[in-house]
Each structure stands twice: as structure tokens, then as C-alpha cells.
Amino acid sequence: MGQGHQERVATSLAGAVVNDISASLAPVDRELERRYPGDPGTRQPVHTVYVPGDVFAAGTVRSWGDQALAALDEHAPDARSLAAVLGLADDLAEPVHDRVRAKLEREPIEDLRVDFEDGYGPRPDAEEDRAAARAARLIADARAARAAGPEYGAGTTAPYLGIRMKCLEAPVRDRGIRTLDIFLTGLMQAGGLPDGLVLTLPKVTYAEQVAAMVRLLEEFERAHGLEPGRIGFEIQIETSQAILAADGTATVARMIEAARGRATGLHYGTFDYSACLGVSAAYQASDHPVADHAKAIMQVAAAGTGVRVCDGSTNVLPVGPTEQVHEAWRLHYRLTRRALARAYYQGWDMHPGHLPTRYAAVFAFYREGFEQAAERLARYARRSGGDVMDEPATAKALSGYLLRGLDCGALAAGEVAEATGLTRADLEGFAAPGRGDLTVSGT
């Protein structure tokens, strides 16, 4: 066969057939785009901290950071001692320890929720009214300080802030709605809804409760002339009925649909959900089989929708003598690493003493896989060889891994750029391909 030979191309299907098939699948194409828009591409915090409405204050974030630093100084004052407690590899000890300290000084909390539910409990209406208005004022003040520049806002506020209201079940429904209204109205009066605003709807059992939350937000947006869809919210999964309905279908998938694009996350409630299934208190944990089952269903239901899954918490607090703190740290570190390996990139932290191990686990996770991920992505970008042949879906996962490492502070922009030869914009392009780009094989 000569070098200049051209293959003869022949087809059998008439153009009308292809056009008819495309026309028949057009509704499916639209439905795929509507239901599965993909990850929003925004930063996902590595954790959520809940602080009761009466405890939240202007200095809460800085106080948590200072308490976490004090715990680190007392119980693991240097890289070697922290590595010994957590079993960190020698080459990770210094980078992880240094980054944990820097994080606690610069941004100790990534996501803070002022709690008006279980952590706050029932109060006189006038008291909760005042607390909700106060939360709005403090969050507005924190945003103003952050906007004034890093010298004012560093370590004193969080990138994501909001409230957890009471649920929409009958006994507390009116109270939850009123608290939400007071809080959002207070923010509007203080200059508008801030970026990074997050609302959490707890103890959701039926999709109709999600639909009711949507209506509340629609009415609020209408009352203030806001763009429709401006306000989103998280759905907290704390009941068995939120996972499986009476007919055996996945209720959580119905809830995502009922949110009509407003759902931003699914948060697993470790202890309420475990208790709902009859798990004894001593065995209620985020690695119990009932927790794994619930989160697996949440993960599948949320995949591709842009709704993110958040793991629960541990109630074993790192307090007391050093040996007891170390034991609690090892547990928290192990649970956090376990969650990260299962693609639950966010979890709850209930105590300042959890912050050192939250960040140690997250930073170790991203740093120990950094070189391999960077090499594979660089090879993919160059379309060069290697012992692993990656496809667009893998490039998406590799880019997402590096971006999450950058966002939390585990990785530095310079080292990622040097290792991959790619800019952040390049990484974002690989992390969020079009549907057709993702499904076409790279081989």
C-alpha cells in the first residue's frame, strides 16, 4: 500500500436517519443538562463547624484557631511529635506540620454554621429572635472586615458562613421559618446577601419539605427583588426516610429534584441517623455500616448534579491529658482520611481540638498523592506515554484533586504549576469538561 494512498470512506445510513435520531433524543439531551450540570467548580470547604446561636460571637473564628494552636503546642509541638501521633511518613512530617500551623493562623475555619437547631435547642421566641438578628449583624460585619483587606480579615472570619435553622416539621416549623426570615432580612438591611452564604435545612424526611424550603426562598427573593435562584441551601440527611421511601425508592434523589437547582449539599448527620436505625450509642460513628450505606446512596444520587456530599462528625473530643488527646486525634485523623478516600471531601468538626487533625489529614492526603497526580496530568496534557493510559474522566479527577489541594492550602500554586506546566485556568478546564468531551474516549 503506497504512502499516498487514501482510504475510501463509505456509509450506509441516510442523513435523515441520523437527523431523526437526534431529534428523538433532544428531550433526553435537555434533561441530562438540567439534571446533571456537573460540579459547580467553586471551592468546597474541607469541613463545617457548628456553633450554637447564643455562643457565636465576633471572635469565634479566631478563638477556635487560638485554641487549636494551643492544643497543638501542648500535645504535638513539633513536626516529629505530630508525625509520631498520626503515623505520618518522614517526608510529610515537616510540610504537614508547617501547613497546619499556618492554616490555623490564617484561616482556622473554612465553613461556619450558626446553629439554631440541636446545638441551640428550644428558647423563648424573643430570645431566638434576638439571636438570629445578632447572627446576621455579626456575619455582615465579618464580611465587611474581610472585604477591607487581608490585614483586617485574616483568621477572624470564614469563607463560608450561614445558619442551620430548625426543621420544617410541625412542632418547630413556624419557629424555623421566622428565624430564617429574621436572619436573611437582617443581612439585606446590612447591605445584601454576602458571597459564601450557606443555609442548612435539618431533619428532612420528605421531598415536600424541600419543596417548601424552595417556596420560602422564592418568596424572600421576590420580596427583595433578588435574582431568582440566588439563595441555595444544604439538605441534612438524618432520618432513614431521607434515604429510602416506604416504597423502596431513593428519597434523597427526589429531594435533589424537589430543590429545583437550589440544593448545594447533602450533609450526613451521624448521630441522628444512627439513632434512627437503632444503633447503640457506643457504636454510632461515621464508619458504621449504616453510615456507609446511607452515604453511598447519597453519593450516587448526587453524582453529576452539582450537589456535594458532606460526611458527619465524631463526638470523641480531644480533651484531657495528652494520652487521651492523642487517642482522639488518631481516631479523627483515621476517620477523615477514610472519608477522603471515599470522595467525601467535607466533614463536620465539633471542637477546636479537631482542627489540627482535620488539616493534618487533608494536607497529608493531597501532598502524598501530589507528585503522581501532577505527573499523570502533565502526561495527559502533553498526550505523551507512560505506564498508565488516562482518559478524560481521569484527567477530570486528577485536576479536581489538585484544585482541592490548592483551595485548602495543602498545595502551593507555584509547585503545582512547576510540576504540571499548567495554570489554574488549565486545571479548571480539565476539571469541568463538556459532557461530550468527558464521554469521548481518549484512546
Coordinates of C-alpha atoms in Angstrom, one line a residue:
M1 CA 0.0 0.0 0.0
G2 CA 1.6 3.3 -1.1
Q3 CA 2.3 6.1 1.3
G4 CA 0.0 8.4 -0.6
H5 CA -3.0 6.0 -0.6
Q6 CA -6.2 7.4 0.6
E7 CA -8.8 5.1 2.3
R8 CA -12.2 5.1 0.6
V9 CA -14.9 6.0 3.0
A10 CA -18.4 4.7 2.6
T11 CA -21.6 4.9 4.7
S12 CA -25.0 3.1 4.6
L13 CA -27.3 5.3 6.7
A14 CA -29.2 8.1 5.2
G15 CA -28.8 11.5 6.7
A16 CA -32.5 11.6 7.5
V17 CA -32.0 8.6 9.9
V18 CA -29.3 10.5 11.8
N19 CA -31.4 13.6 12.0
D20 CA -34.5 11.7 13.2
I21 CA -32.5 10.0 15.9
S22 CA -31.0 13.3 17.0
A23 CA -34.5 14.9 17.1
S24 CA -35.9 12.0 19.1
L25 CA -33.1 12.3 21.7
A26 CA -33.3 16.1 22.0
P27 CA -35.5 15.9 25.1
V28 CA -33.0 13.5 26.7
D29 CA -30.2 15.9 25.9
R30 CA -32.1 18.7 27.6
E31 CA -32.9 16.5 30.6
L32 CA -29.3 15.5 31.0
E33 CA -28.2 19.1 31.0
R34 CA -30.9 20.1 33.5
R35 CA -30.4 17.2 35.9
Y36 CA -26.7 16.7 35.7
P37 CA -24.9 20.0 35.1
G38 CA -21.8 18.7 36.8
D39 CA -19.8 20.2 39.7
P40 CA -20.2 24.0 40.0
G41 CA -16.4 24.4 40.0
T42 CA -16.4 26.5 43.2
R43 CA -14.4 25.9 46.3
Q44 CA -15.7 23.2 48.6
P45 CA -14.7 23.7 52.2
V46 CA -13.0 20.8 53.9
H47 CA -15.2 21.0 56.9
T48 CA -18.2 22.6 58.6
V49 CA -18.1 23.9 62.2
Y50 CA -21.4 24.3 64.1
V51 CA -21.5 26.9 66.8
P52 CA -24.8 27.5 68.9
G53 CA -26.6 30.8 68.2
D54 CA -26.1 32.1 71.7
V55 CA -22.3 31.2 71.7
F56 CA -21.4 32.7 68.3
A57 CA -19.5 35.9 68.6
A58 CA -17.3 38.3 66.6
G59 CA -14.2 36.5 67.9
T60 CA -15.4 32.9 67.4
V61 CA -13.3 32.0 64.4
R62 CA -10.1 33.5 65.9
S63 CA -10.9 31.8 69.3
W64 CA -11.2 28.4 67.6
G65 CA -7.9 29.0 65.8
D66 CA -6.1 30.0 69.0
Q67 CA -7.5 27.1 71.0
A68 CA -6.4 24.7 68.2
L69 CA -2.9 26.2 68.1
A70 CA -2.7 25.9 71.9
A71 CA -3.7 22.2 71.7
L72 CA -1.0 21.7 69.0
D73 CA 1.7 23.4 71.1
E74 CA 0.8 21.4 74.2
H75 CA 0.3 17.9 72.7
A76 CA 2.4 17.9 69.5
P77 CA 4.7 21.0 69.5
D78 CA 6.8 20.0 66.5
A79 CA 6.7 18.0 63.3
R80 CA 8.3 14.9 64.7
S81 CA 5.8 14.6 67.6
L82 CA 2.8 15.2 65.4
A83 CA 4.1 12.6 62.9
A84 CA 4.6 10.1 65.7
V85 CA 1.0 10.5 66.9
L86 CA -0.6 10.2 63.5
G87 CA 1.8 7.9 61.7
L88 CA 2.9 10.4 59.1
A89 CA 5.7 9.5 56.7
D90 CA 9.0 11.2 57.4
D91 CA 8.8 13.2 54.2
L92 CA 5.4 14.5 55.1
A93 CA 6.1 15.5 58.7
E94 CA 7.5 18.9 58.2
P95 CA 5.3 20.0 55.3
V96 CA 2.1 18.9 57.0
H97 CA 3.0 20.4 60.4
D98 CA 4.1 23.7 59.0
R99 CA 0.9 24.0 56.9
V100 CA -1.3 23.1 59.8
R101 CA 0.2 25.9 61.9
A102 CA -0.1 28.4 59.0
K103 CA -3.7 27.4 58.4
L104 CA -4.7 27.8 62.0
E105 CA -3.2 31.2 62.0
R106 CA -4.6 32.4 58.6
E107 CA -7.9 30.6 58.2
P108 CA -8.8 28.3 61.1
I109 CA -12.4 27.7 59.9
E110 CA -13.4 27.3 56.3
D111 CA -17.2 27.0 56.8
L112 CA -19.1 28.0 59.9
R113 CA -22.8 27.4 60.7
V114 CA -24.5 29.4 63.4
D115 CA -26.8 26.7 64.9
F116 CA -30.4 27.3 65.9
E117 CA -31.3 23.6 65.9
D118 CA -29.9 20.8 68.2
G119 CA -27.0 22.9 69.3
Y120 CA -29.3 25.7 70.4
G121 CA -32.5 24.0 71.4
P122 CA -35.9 25.5 72.3
R123 CA -35.8 29.0 73.6
P124 CA -38.3 31.8 74.2
D125 CA -39.3 33.4 70.9
A126 CA -37.9 36.8 71.9
E127 CA -34.6 35.3 72.7
E128 CA -34.2 33.4 69.5
D129 CA -35.4 36.5 67.5
R130 CA -32.6 38.5 69.1
A131 CA -30.0 35.7 68.4
A132 CA -31.0 35.4 64.8
A133 CA -30.8 39.2 64.3
R134 CA -27.4 39.2 66.1
A135 CA -26.1 36.4 63.8
A136 CA -27.0 38.4 60.7
R137 CA -25.2 41.5 62.1
L138 CA -22.1 39.7 63.1
I139 CA -21.8 37.9 59.7
A140 CA -22.4 41.2 57.9
D141 CA -19.6 42.8 60.0
A142 CA -17.3 39.8 59.3
R143 CA -17.8 40.2 55.6
A144 CA -17.1 43.9 55.7
A145 CA -13.8 43.2 57.6
R146 CA -12.8 40.6 55.1
A147 CA -13.6 42.9 52.2
A148 CA -11.4 45.6 53.8
G149 CA -8.3 43.6 53.1
P150 CA -6.3 40.6 54.5
E151 CA -4.8 42.7 57.3
Y152 CA -8.3 43.0 58.8
G153 CA -9.9 39.7 58.0
A154 CA -7.2 37.1 58.2
G155 CA -8.0 34.5 60.7
T156 CA -11.1 36.3 62.0
T157 CA -13.8 35.1 59.6
A158 CA -14.6 32.1 57.4
P159 CA -15.0 32.0 53.6
Y160 CA -18.4 30.3 54.1
L161 CA -20.9 31.4 56.8
G162 CA -24.6 30.9 57.5
I163 CA -27.1 29.3 59.8
R164 CA -28.8 26.0 60.5
M165 CA -32.4 26.7 61.1
K166 CA -34.9 24.4 62.9
C167 CA -36.5 21.9 60.6
L168 CA -39.9 22.1 58.9
E169 CA -41.7 19.5 60.9
A170 CA -44.9 20.7 62.6
P171 CA -43.7 21.3 66.2
V172 CA -40.9 23.8 65.2
R173 CA -41.9 24.8 61.7
D174 CA -43.1 28.3 62.4
R175 CA -40.0 29.0 64.6
G176 CA -37.6 27.8 61.9
I177 CA -39.3 29.9 59.3
R178 CA -39.2 33.0 61.5
T179 CA -35.5 32.6 62.3
L180 CA -34.7 32.2 58.7
D181 CA -36.7 35.3 57.8
I182 CA -35.1 37.4 60.6
F183 CA -31.6 36.3 59.6
L184 CA -31.9 36.9 55.8
T185 CA -33.8 40.2 56.4
G186 CA -31.0 41.3 58.7
L187 CA -28.4 40.6 56.0
M188 CA -30.4 42.5 53.4
Q189 CA -30.6 45.5 55.8
A190 CA -26.9 45.3 56.4
G191 CA -26.0 45.6 52.7
G192 CA -27.3 42.5 51.0
L193 CA -26.6 38.8 50.9
P194 CA -22.9 38.0 51.2
D195 CA -21.0 35.7 48.9
G196 CA -20.4 32.4 50.7
L197 CA -23.8 32.4 52.4
V198 CA -24.9 28.9 53.3
L199 CA -28.2 27.7 54.8
T200 CA -28.8 24.3 56.3
L201 CA -32.2 22.6 56.4
P202 CA -32.0 19.8 59.0
K203 CA -34.0 16.6 59.6
V204 CA -35.6 16.4 56.2
T205 CA -37.8 13.4 55.7
Y206 CA -40.0 14.1 52.7
A207 CA -39.2 15.9 49.4
E208 CA -42.2 18.1 50.1
Q209 CA -40.3 19.7 52.9
V210 CA -37.5 20.6 50.4
A211 CA -40.1 22.0 48.1
A212 CA -41.5 24.1 50.9
M213 CA -38.0 25.5 51.6
V214 CA -37.7 26.4 47.9
R215 CA -41.0 28.3 48.1
L216 CA -39.8 30.2 51.2
L217 CA -36.7 31.3 49.4
E218 CA -38.6 32.2 46.2
E219 CA -40.9 34.4 48.3
F220 CA -38.0 36.1 50.0
E221 CA -36.2 36.7 46.7
R222 CA -39.4 38.2 45.3
A223 CA -39.9 40.4 48.3
H224 CA -36.4 41.9 47.9
G225 CA -36.1 42.0 44.2
L226 CA -33.3 39.4 44.1
E227 CA -32.4 37.3 41.2
P228 CA -34.5 34.0 41.2
G229 CA -32.4 31.2 42.5
R230 CA -29.9 33.5 44.3
I231 CA -30.3 31.6 47.6
G232 CA -29.3 27.9 47.9
F233 CA -29.3 25.5 50.8
E234 CA -28.0 22.2 52.1
I235 CA -30.2 19.3 52.9
Q236 CA -29.2 17.4 56.1
I237 CA -29.8 13.7 56.0
E238 CA -30.6 12.5 59.5
T239 CA -33.5 10.1 59.1
S240 CA -33.9 6.7 57.4
Q241 CA -36.8 8.0 55.4
A242 CA -34.5 10.5 53.8
I243 CA -32.6 7.6 52.2
L244 CA -35.3 5.1 51.3
A245 CA -39.0 5.9 51.0
A246 CA -41.7 3.5 52.1
D247 CA -41.9 2.0 48.5
G248 CA -38.1 1.4 48.5
T249 CA -37.1 4.3 46.2
A250 CA -34.3 6.6 46.9
T251 CA -35.9 9.6 48.7
V252 CA -32.7 11.6 48.6
A253 CA -32.9 11.7 44.8
R254 CA -36.4 13.1 45.0
M255 CA -35.2 15.7 47.4
I256 CA -32.5 16.9 44.9
E257 CA -35.1 17.2 42.2
A258 CA -37.5 19.0 44.6
A259 CA -34.8 21.6 45.3
R260 CA -35.0 22.8 41.7
G261 CA -31.4 23.6 41.4
R262 CA -31.1 25.2 44.9
A263 CA -29.5 22.3 46.7
T264 CA -25.8 22.8 47.3
G265 CA -25.0 19.9 49.6
L266 CA -26.2 16.7 51.3
H267 CA -24.9 16.6 54.9
Y268 CA -24.8 13.3 56.7
G269 CA -26.0 13.5 60.4
T270 CA -24.0 10.8 62.1
F271 CA -25.9 10.5 65.4
D272 CA -29.4 11.3 64.5
Y273 CA -29.3 8.9 61.5
S274 CA -27.6 6.1 63.6
A275 CA -30.2 6.5 66.4
C276 CA -33.0 6.4 63.8
L277 CA -31.8 2.9 62.8
G278 CA -31.4 1.8 66.4
V279 CA -27.6 1.8 66.5
S280 CA -26.5 1.8 70.2
A281 CA -24.8 5.0 71.3
A282 CA -21.4 3.3 71.8
Y283 CA -21.4 2.3 68.1
Q284 CA -22.7 5.4 66.5
A285 CA -19.9 6.6 64.2
S286 CA -19.3 7.7 60.6
D287 CA -17.6 4.4 59.7
H288 CA -20.5 2.2 60.9
P289 CA -22.1 0.1 58.1
V290 CA -25.4 2.0 58.3
A291 CA -23.4 5.3 57.7
D292 CA -21.5 3.8 54.8
H293 CA -24.8 2.6 53.2
A294 CA -26.5 6.0 53.6
K295 CA -23.6 8.0 52.3
A296 CA -23.2 5.6 49.3
I297 CA -26.8 6.3 48.3
M298 CA -26.4 10.0 48.8
Q299 CA -23.2 9.9 46.7
V300 CA -24.8 8.1 43.8
A301 CA -28.0 10.3 43.9
A302 CA -25.9 13.5 43.9
A303 CA -23.3 12.4 41.3
G304 CA -23.3 14.9 38.4
T305 CA -26.0 17.1 39.9
G306 CA -23.6 19.7 41.3
V307 CA -24.8 18.8 44.8
R308 CA -21.9 17.9 47.1
V309 CA -21.9 15.2 49.8
C310 CA -20.5 16.0 53.3
D311 CA -19.6 13.4 55.9
G312 CA -20.6 13.6 59.5
S313 CA -18.6 14.1 62.7
T314 CA -17.1 12.3 65.6
N315 CA -18.2 13.1 69.2
V316 CA -14.9 11.9 70.7
L317 CA -13.4 15.2 71.8
P318 CA -9.6 15.7 72.0
V319 CA -9.6 17.0 75.6
G320 CA -7.9 16.0 78.8
P321 CA -4.4 14.6 79.3
T322 CA -2.0 14.2 76.4
E323 CA -2.5 10.5 76.0
Q324 CA -6.3 11.0 75.8
V325 CA -5.9 13.8 73.3
H326 CA -3.6 11.7 71.1
E327 CA -6.1 8.8 71.1
A328 CA -8.9 11.2 70.0
W329 CA -6.6 12.7 67.4
R330 CA -5.8 9.3 65.9
L331 CA -9.5 8.5 65.7
H332 CA -10.4 11.8 64.0
Y333 CA -7.4 11.5 61.6
R334 CA -8.3 8.0 60.6
L335 CA -12.0 8.9 60.0
T336 CA -11.1 11.9 58.0
R337 CA -8.6 10.0 55.8
R338 CA -11.2 7.3 55.3
A339 CA -13.8 9.8 54.2
L340 CA -11.3 11.4 51.8
A341 CA -10.5 8.1 50.2
R342 CA -14.2 7.6 49.6
A343 CA -14.6 11.0 47.9
Y344 CA -16.3 12.7 50.9
Y345 CA -14.2 15.9 50.8
Q346 CA -16.0 17.7 53.6
G347 CA -17.0 16.7 57.1
W348 CA -18.1 18.2 60.4
D349 CA -15.8 19.4 63.3
M350 CA -17.3 19.8 66.7
H351 CA -14.4 21.1 68.8
P352 CA -11.4 23.4 68.3
G353 CA -9.2 20.4 69.1
H354 CA -10.4 18.7 65.9
L355 CA -8.9 21.4 63.7
P356 CA -5.2 20.2 63.9
T357 CA -6.1 16.7 62.8
R358 CA -8.7 17.8 60.2
Y359 CA -6.0 19.8 58.4
A360 CA -3.2 17.3 59.0
A361 CA -5.4 14.6 57.4
V362 CA -6.4 16.8 54.5
F363 CA -2.9 18.1 53.8
A364 CA -1.3 14.6 54.0
F365 CA -4.0 13.3 51.6
Y366 CA -3.2 15.9 49.0
R367 CA 0.6 16.0 49.5
E368 CA 1.3 12.3 49.4
G369 CA -0.5 11.9 46.1
F370 CA 0.6 15.2 44.6
E371 CA 3.6 14.1 42.6
Q372 CA 1.9 11.1 40.9
A373 CA -1.3 13.2 40.2
A374 CA 0.8 16.1 38.7
E375 CA 2.9 13.7 36.6
R376 CA -0.2 11.9 35.2
L377 CA -2.0 15.1 34.4
A378 CA 1.1 16.6 32.7
R379 CA 1.5 13.5 30.6
Y380 CA -2.2 13.6 29.7
A381 CA -2.0 17.3 28.7
R382 CA 1.1 16.5 26.5
R383 CA -0.6 13.3 25.2
S384 CA 2.7 11.5 26.0
G385 CA 3.2 8.0 27.1
G386 CA 3.7 6.3 30.4
D387 CA 2.7 3.2 32.3
V388 CA -0.9 4.4 32.8
M389 CA -3.2 5.4 29.9
D390 CA -5.6 8.1 31.2
E391 CA -8.9 9.2 29.8
P392 CA -10.7 12.5 30.0
A393 CA -12.7 11.3 33.1
T394 CA -9.4 10.5 34.9
A395 CA -7.9 13.9 33.8
K396 CA -11.0 15.4 35.4
A397 CA -10.4 13.6 38.6
L398 CA -6.7 14.5 38.7
S399 CA -7.4 18.1 38.1
G400 CA -10.1 18.2 40.7
Y401 CA -7.7 16.6 43.2
L402 CA -5.1 19.3 42.5
L403 CA -7.6 22.1 42.7
R404 CA -8.9 21.0 46.0
G405 CA -5.4 20.7 47.3
L406 CA -4.8 24.3 46.2
D407 CA -8.0 25.7 47.7
C408 CA -7.4 24.3 51.2
G409 CA -3.7 25.2 51.3
A410 CA -2.2 21.8 51.1
L411 CA -0.5 22.7 47.8
A412 CA 1.1 25.9 46.6
A413 CA 0.2 27.4 43.2
G414 CA 3.9 27.6 42.2
E415 CA 4.7 23.9 42.9
V416 CA 1.6 22.8 41.0
A417 CA 2.4 24.9 38.0
E418 CA 6.0 23.7 38.0
A419 CA 5.1 20.0 38.3
T420 CA 2.3 20.1 35.7
G421 CA 3.2 23.0 33.4
L422 CA -0.4 24.1 33.7
T423 CA -2.1 27.2 35.0
R424 CA -5.1 27.2 37.4
A425 CA -7.3 28.0 34.4
D426 CA -5.9 24.9 32.6
L427 CA -6.7 22.8 35.6
E428 CA -10.2 24.2 35.8
G429 CA -10.7 23.4 32.1
F430 CA -9.7 19.8 32.6
A431 CA -11.8 19.5 35.8
A432 CA -15.0 20.7 34.1
P433 CA -15.2 19.4 30.6
G434 CA -18.3 19.5 28.5
R435 CA -20.4 16.3 28.6
G436 CA -19.3 15.3 25.1
D437 CA -15.7 15.9 25.9
L438 CA -15.9 13.7 29.0
T439 CA -17.5 10.7 27.4
V440 CA -15.4 10.5 24.3
S441 CA -12.5 8.1 24.9
G442 CA -9.0 9.4 24.9
T443 CA -7.6 6.3 23.3

